[in-house]
Coordinates of N, CA, C and O in Angstrom, one line a residue:
X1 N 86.2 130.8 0.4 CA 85.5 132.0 0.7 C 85.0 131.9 2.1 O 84.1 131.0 2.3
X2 N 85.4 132.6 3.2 CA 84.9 133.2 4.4 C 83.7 133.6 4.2 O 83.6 134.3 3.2
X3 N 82.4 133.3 5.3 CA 81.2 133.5 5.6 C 80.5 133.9 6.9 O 80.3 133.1 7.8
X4 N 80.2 135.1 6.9 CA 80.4 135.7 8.2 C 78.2 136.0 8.4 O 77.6 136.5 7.5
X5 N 77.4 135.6 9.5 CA 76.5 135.6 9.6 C 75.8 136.2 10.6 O 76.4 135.9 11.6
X6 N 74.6 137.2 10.9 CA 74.2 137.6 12.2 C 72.7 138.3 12.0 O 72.4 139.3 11.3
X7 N 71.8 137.6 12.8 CA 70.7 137.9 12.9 C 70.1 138.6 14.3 O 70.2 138.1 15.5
X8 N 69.4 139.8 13.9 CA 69.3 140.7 15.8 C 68.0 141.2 15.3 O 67.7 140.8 14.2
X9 N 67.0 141.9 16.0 CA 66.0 142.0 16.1 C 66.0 143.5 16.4 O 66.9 143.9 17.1
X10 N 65.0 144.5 16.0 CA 64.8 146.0 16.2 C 63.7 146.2 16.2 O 62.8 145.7 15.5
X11 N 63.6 147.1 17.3 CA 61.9 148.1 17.6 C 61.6 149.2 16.8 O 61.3 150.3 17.0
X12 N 61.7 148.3 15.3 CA 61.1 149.6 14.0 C 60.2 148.7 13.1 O 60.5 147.6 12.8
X13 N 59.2 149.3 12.7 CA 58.6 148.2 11.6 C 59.5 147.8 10.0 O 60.0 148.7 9.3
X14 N 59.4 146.9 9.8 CA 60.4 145.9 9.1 C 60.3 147.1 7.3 O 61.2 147.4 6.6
X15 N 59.0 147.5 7.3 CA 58.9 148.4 6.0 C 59.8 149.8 6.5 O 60.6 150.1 5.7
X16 N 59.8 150.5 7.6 CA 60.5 151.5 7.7 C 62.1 151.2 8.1 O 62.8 152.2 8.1
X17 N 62.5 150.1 8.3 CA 63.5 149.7 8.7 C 64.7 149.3 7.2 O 65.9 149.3 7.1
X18 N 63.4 148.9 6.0 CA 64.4 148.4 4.8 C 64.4 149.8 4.4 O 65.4 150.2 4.0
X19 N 63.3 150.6 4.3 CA 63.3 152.1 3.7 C 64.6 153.2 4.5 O 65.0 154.2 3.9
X20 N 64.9 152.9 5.4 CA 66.1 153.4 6.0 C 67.6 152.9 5.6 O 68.4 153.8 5.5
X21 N 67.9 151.3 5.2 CA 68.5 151.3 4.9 C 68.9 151.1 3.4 O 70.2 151.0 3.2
X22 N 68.5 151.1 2.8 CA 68.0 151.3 1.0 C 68.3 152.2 0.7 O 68.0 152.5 -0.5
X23 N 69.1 153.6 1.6 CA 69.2 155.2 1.0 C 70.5 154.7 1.3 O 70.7 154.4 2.5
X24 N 71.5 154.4 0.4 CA 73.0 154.9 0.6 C 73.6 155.8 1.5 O 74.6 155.7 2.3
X25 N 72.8 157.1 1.3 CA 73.7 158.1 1.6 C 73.8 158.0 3.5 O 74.4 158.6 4.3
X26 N 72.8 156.8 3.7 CA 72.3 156.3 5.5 C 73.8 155.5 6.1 O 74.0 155.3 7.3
X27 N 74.6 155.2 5.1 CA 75.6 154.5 5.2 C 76.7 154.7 6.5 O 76.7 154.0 7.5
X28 N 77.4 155.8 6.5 CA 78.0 156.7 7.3 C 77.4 156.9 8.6 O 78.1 157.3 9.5
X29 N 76.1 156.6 8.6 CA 75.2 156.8 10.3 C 75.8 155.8 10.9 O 76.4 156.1 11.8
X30 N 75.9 154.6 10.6 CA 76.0 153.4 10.9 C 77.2 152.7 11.0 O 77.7 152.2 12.0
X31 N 77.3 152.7 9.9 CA 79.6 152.2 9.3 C 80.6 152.7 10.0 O 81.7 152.6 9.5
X32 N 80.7 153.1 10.9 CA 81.9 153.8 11.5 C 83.0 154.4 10.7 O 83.1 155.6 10.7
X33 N 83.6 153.6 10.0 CA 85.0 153.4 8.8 C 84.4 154.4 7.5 O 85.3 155.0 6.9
X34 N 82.9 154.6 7.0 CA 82.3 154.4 5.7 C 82.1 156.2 6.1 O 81.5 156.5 7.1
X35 N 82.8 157.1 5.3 CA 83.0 158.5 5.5 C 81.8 159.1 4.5 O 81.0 160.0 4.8
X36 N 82.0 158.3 3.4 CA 81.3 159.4 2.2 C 80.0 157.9 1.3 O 80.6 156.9 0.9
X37 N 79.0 157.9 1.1 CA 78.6 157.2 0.2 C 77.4 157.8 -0.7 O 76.3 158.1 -0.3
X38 N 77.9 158.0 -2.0 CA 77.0 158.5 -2.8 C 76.2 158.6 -4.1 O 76.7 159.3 -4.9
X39 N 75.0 157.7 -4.5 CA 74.9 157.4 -5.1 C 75.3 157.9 -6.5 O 75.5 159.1 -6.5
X40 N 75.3 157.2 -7.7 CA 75.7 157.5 -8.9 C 75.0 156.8 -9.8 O 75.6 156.8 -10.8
X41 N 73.8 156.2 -9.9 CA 73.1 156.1 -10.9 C 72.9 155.0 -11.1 O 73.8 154.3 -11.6
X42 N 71.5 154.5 -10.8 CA 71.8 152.6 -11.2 C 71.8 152.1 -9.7 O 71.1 152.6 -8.8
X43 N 72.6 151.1 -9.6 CA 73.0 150.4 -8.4 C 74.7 151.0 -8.3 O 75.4 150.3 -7.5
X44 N 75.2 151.8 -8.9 CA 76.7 152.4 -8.7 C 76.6 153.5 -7.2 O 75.8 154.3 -7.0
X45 N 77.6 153.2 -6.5 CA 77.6 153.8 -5.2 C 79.2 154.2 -5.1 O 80.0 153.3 -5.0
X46 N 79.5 155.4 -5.1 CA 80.9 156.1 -4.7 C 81.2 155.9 -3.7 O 80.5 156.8 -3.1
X47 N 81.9 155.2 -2.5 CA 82.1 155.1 -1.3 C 83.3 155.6 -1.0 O 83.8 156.3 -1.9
X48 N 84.1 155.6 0.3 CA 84.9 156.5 0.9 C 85.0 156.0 2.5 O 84.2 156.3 3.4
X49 N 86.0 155.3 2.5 CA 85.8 154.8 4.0 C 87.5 155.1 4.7 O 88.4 155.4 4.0
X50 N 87.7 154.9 6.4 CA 89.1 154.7 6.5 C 89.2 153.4 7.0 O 88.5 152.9 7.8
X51 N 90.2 152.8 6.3 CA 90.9 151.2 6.5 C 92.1 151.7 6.8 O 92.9 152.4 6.2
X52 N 92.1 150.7 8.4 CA 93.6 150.6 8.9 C 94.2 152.2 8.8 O 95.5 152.2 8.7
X53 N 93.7 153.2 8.8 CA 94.7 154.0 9.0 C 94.4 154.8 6.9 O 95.4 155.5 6.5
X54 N 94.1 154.7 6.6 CA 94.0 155.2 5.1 C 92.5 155.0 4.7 O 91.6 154.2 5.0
X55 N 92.6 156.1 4.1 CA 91.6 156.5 3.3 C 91.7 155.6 1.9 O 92.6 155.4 1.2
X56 N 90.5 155.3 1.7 CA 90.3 154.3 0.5 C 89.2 155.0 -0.5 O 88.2 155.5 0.2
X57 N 89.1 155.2 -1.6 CA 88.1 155.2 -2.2 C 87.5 154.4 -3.7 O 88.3 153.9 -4.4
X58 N 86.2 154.4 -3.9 CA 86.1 152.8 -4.4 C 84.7 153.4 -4.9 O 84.2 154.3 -4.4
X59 N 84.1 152.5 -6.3 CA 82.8 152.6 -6.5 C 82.2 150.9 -6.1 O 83.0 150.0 -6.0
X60 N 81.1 150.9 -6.0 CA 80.8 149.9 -5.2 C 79.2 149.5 -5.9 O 78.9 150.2 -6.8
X61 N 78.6 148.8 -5.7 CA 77.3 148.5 -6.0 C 76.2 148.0 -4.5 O 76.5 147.4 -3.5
X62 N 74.9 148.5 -5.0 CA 73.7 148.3 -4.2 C 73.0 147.5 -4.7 O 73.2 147.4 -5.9
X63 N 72.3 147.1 -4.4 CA 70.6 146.0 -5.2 C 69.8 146.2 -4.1 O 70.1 145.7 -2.9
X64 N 68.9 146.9 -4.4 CA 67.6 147.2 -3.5 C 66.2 146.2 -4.1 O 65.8 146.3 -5.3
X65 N 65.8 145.4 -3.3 CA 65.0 144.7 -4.0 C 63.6 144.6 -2.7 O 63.4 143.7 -1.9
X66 N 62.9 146.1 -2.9 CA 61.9 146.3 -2.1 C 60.8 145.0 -2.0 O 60.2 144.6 -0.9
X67 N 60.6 144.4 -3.0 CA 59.7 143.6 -2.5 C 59.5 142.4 -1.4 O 58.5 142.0 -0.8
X68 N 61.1 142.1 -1.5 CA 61.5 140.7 -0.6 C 62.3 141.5 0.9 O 62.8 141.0 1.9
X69 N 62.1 143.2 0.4 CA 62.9 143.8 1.6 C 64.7 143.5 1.5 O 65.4 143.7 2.5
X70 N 65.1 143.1 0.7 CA 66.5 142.7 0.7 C 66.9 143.7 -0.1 O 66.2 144.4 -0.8
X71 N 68.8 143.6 0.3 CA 69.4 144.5 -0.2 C 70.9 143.5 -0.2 O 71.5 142.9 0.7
X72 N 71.4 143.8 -1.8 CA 73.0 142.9 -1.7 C 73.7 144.3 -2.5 O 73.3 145.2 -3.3
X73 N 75.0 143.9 -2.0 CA 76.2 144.9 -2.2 C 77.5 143.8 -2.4 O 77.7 142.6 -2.2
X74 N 78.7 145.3 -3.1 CA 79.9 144.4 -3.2 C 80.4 145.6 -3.5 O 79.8 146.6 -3.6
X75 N 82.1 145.3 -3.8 CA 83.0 145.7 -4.1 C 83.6 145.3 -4.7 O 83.3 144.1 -4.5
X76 N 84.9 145.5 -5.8 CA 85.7 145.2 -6.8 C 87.3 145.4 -5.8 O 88.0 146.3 -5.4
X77 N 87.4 144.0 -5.8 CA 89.3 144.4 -5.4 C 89.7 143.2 -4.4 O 88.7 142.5 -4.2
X78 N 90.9 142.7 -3.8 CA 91.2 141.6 -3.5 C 90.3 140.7 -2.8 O 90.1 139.6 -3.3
X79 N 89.6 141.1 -1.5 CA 88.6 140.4 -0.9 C 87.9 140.1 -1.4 O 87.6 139.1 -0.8
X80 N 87.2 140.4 -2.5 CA 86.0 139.6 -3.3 C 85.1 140.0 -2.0 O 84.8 139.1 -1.3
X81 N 84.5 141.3 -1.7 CA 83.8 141.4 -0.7 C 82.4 141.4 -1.2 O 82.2 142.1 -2.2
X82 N 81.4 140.8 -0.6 CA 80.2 141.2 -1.0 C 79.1 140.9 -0.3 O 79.6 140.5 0.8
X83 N 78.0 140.9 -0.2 CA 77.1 140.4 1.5 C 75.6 140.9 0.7 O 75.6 141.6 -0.3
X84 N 74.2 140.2 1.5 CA 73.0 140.5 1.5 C 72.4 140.9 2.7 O 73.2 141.1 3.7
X85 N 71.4 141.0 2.8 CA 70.5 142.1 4.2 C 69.1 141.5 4.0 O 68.5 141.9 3.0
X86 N 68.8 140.9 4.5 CA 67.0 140.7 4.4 C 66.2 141.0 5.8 O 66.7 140.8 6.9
X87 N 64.8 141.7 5.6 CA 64.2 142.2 6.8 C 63.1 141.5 7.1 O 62.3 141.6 6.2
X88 N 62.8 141.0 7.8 CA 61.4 140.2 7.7 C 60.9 140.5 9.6 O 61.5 140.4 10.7
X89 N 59.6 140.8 9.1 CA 58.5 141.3 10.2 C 59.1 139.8 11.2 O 59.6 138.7 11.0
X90 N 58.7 140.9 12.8 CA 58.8 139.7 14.1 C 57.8 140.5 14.6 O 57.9 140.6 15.9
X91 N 56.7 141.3 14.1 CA 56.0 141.9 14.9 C 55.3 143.1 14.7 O 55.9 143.8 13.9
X92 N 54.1 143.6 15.2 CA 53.8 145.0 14.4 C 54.9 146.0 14.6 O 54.9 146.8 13.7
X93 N 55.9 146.2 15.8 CA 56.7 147.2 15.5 C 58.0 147.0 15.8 O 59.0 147.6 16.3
X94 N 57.8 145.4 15.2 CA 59.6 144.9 14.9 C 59.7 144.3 13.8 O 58.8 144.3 12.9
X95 N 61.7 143.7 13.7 CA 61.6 143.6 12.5 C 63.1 142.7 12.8 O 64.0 142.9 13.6
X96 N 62.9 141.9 12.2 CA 64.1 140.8 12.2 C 65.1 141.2 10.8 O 64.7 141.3 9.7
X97 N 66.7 141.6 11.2 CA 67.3 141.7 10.1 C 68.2 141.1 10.4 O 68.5 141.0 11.6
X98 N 69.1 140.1 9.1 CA 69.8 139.2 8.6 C 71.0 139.7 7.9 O 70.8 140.5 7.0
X99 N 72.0 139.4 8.1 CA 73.3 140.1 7.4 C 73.9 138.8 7.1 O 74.0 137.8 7.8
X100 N 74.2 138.9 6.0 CA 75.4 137.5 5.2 C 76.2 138.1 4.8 O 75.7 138.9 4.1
X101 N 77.8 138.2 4.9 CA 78.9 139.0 4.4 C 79.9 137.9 3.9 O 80.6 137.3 4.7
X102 N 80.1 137.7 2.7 CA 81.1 136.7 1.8 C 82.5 137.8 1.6 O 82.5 139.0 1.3
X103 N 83.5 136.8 1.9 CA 84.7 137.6 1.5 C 86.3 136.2 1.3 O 86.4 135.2 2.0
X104 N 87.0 136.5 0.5 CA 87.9 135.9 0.6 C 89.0 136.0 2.2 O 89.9 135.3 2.6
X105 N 88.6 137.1 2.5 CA 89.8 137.3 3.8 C 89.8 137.0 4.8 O 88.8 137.5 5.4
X106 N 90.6 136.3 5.4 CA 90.5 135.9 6.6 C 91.1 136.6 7.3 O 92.1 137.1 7.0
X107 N 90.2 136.8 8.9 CA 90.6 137.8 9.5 C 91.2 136.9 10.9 O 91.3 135.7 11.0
X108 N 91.4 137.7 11.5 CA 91.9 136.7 12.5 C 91.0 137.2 14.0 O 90.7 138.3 14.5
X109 N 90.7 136.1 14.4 CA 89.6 135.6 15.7 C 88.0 136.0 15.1 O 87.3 135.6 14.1
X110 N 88.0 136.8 15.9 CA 86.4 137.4 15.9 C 86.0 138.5 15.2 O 84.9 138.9 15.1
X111 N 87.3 139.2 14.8 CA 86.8 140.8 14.4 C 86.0 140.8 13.4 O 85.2 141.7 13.5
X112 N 86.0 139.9 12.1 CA 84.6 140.5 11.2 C 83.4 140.3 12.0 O 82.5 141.2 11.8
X113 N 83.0 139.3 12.9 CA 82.3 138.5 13.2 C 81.7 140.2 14.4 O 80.6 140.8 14.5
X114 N 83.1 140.5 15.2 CA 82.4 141.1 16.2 C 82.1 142.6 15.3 O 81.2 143.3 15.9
X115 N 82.6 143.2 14.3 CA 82.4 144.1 14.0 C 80.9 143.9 13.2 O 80.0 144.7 13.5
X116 N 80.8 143.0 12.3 CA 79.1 143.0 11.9 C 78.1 143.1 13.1 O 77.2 143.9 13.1
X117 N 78.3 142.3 14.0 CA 77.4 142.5 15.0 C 77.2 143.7 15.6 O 76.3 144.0 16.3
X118 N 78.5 144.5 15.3 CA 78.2 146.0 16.0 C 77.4 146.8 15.1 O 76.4 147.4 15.3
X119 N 78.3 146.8 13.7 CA 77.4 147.0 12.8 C 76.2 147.2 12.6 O 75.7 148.3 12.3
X120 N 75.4 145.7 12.8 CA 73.8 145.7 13.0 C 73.3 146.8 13.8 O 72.5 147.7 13.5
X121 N 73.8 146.4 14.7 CA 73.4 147.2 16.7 C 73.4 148.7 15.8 O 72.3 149.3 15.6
X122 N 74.4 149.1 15.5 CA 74.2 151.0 15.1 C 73.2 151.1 13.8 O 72.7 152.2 13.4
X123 N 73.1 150.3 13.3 CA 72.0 150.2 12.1 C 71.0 150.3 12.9 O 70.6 151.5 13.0
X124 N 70.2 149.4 13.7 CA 69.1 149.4 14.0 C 69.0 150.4 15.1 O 67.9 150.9 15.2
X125 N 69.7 150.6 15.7 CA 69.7 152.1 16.4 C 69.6 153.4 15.4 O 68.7 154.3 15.4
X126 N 70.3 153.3 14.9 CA 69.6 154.5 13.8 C 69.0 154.6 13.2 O 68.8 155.8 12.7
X127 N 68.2 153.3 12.6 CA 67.3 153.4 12.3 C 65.6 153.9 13.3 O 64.8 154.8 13.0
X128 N 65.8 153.1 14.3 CA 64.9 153.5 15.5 C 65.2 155.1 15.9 O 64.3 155.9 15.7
X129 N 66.1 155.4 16.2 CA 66.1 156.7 16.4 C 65.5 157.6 15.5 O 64.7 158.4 16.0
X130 N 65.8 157.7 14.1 CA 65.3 158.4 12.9 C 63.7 157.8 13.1 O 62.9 158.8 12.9
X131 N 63.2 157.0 13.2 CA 61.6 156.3 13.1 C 61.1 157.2 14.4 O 60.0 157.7 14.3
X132 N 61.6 157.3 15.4 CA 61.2 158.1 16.8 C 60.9 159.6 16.4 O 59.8 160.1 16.6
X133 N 62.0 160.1 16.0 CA 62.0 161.6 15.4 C 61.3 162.0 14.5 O 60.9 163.1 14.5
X134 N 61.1 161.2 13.4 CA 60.0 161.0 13.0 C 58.4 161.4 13.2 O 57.8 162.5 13.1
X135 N 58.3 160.3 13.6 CA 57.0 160.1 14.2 C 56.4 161.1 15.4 O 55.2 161.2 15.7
X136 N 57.8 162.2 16.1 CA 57.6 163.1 16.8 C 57.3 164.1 15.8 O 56.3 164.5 16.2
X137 N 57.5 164.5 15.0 CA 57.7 165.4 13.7 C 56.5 165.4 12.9 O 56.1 166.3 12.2
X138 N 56.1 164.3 12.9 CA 55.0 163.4 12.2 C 55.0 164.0 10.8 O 54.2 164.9 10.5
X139 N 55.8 163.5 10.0 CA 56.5 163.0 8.9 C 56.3 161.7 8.4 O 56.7 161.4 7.3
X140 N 55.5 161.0 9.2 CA 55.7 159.4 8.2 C 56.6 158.8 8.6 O 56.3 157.7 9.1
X141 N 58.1 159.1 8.5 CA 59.3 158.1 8.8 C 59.7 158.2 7.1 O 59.4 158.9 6.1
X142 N 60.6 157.3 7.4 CA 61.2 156.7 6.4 C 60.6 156.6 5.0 O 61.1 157.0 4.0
X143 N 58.9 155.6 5.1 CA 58.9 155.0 4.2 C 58.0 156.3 3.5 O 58.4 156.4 2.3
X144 N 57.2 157.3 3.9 CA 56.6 158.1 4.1 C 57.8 159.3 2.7 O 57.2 160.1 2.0
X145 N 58.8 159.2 2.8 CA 60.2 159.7 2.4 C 60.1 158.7 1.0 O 60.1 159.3 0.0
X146 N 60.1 157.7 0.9 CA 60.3 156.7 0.0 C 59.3 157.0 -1.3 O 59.7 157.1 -2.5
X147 N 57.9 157.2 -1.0 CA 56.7 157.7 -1.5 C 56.8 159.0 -2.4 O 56.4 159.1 -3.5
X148 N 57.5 160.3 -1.4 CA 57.4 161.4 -2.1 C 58.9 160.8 -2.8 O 58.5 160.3 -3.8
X149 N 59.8 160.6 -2.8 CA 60.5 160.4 -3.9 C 60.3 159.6 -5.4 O 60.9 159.8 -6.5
X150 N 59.3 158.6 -5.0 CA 58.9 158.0 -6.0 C 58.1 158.9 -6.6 O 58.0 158.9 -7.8
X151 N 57.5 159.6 -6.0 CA 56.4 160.0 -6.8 C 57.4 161.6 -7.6 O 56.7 162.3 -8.3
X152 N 58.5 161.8 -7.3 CA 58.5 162.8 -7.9 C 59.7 162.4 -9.2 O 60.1 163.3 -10.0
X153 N 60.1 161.3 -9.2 CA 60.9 160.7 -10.4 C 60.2 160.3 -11.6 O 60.9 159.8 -12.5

């Protein structure tokens, strides 16, 4: 099994930063490839991405585990793909995130390697951006979003 790793740093606080990425449907901001993602109940997530030129569609799984701020995912099918996310404070209005991505496939050179890292980069860009608009809006952000949902389930 292939083990792909990358740790980057973002100008959002680390609680609005896991509450941004903990909504599925945030997927598509970020993923380039990842078209449609929508939860289904549980940790079940309907995804919809293009690979290589095709449309793929697939159910997939999430684990949101607010307390430690982590978040692990996977998919069902040759790659054995699957990965964790952990956010841990670097600061009052940063936040250190961690990606581990396990897969059987070997890719050739750098591309998973350079594509996670891009990955991160438009994550934490959109997350910052959404935390900006926000806070212009004055809304709370993210986690502010997290609260009124809980509270109305």
């Amino acid at each position: 099994m292939t083990q792909y790793h990358h740790t980057a740093t973002a100008d959002v606080p680390a609680d609005e930063l896991f509450a941004f990425l903990s909504h599925p449907e945030n997927l598509p901001r970020y993923f380039p490839a990842m078209k449609v993602a929508e939860p289904q109940g549980g940790d079940t997530v309907h995804v919809e991405a293009e690979v290589h030129g095709h449309r793929v569609a697939s159910e997939a799984w999430l684990h949101t585990d607010p307390a430690n701020r982590s978040l692990s995912w996977g998919a069902e099918g040759p790659d054995d793909y699957h990965g964790e996310l952990r956010i841990a404070d670097a600061g009052p209005a940063s936040s250190e995130i961690t990606v581990t991505l396990h897969s059987v496939r070997e890719a050739d050179g750098d591309e998973v390697q350079q594509g996670l890292e891009r990955t991160i980069a438009a994550m934490t860009h959109a997350a910052t951006a959404d935390a900006d608009v926000e806070a212009a809006e004055g809304h709370g952000g993210w986690t502010s979003y997290d609260r009124k949902s809980d509270s109305s389930s």
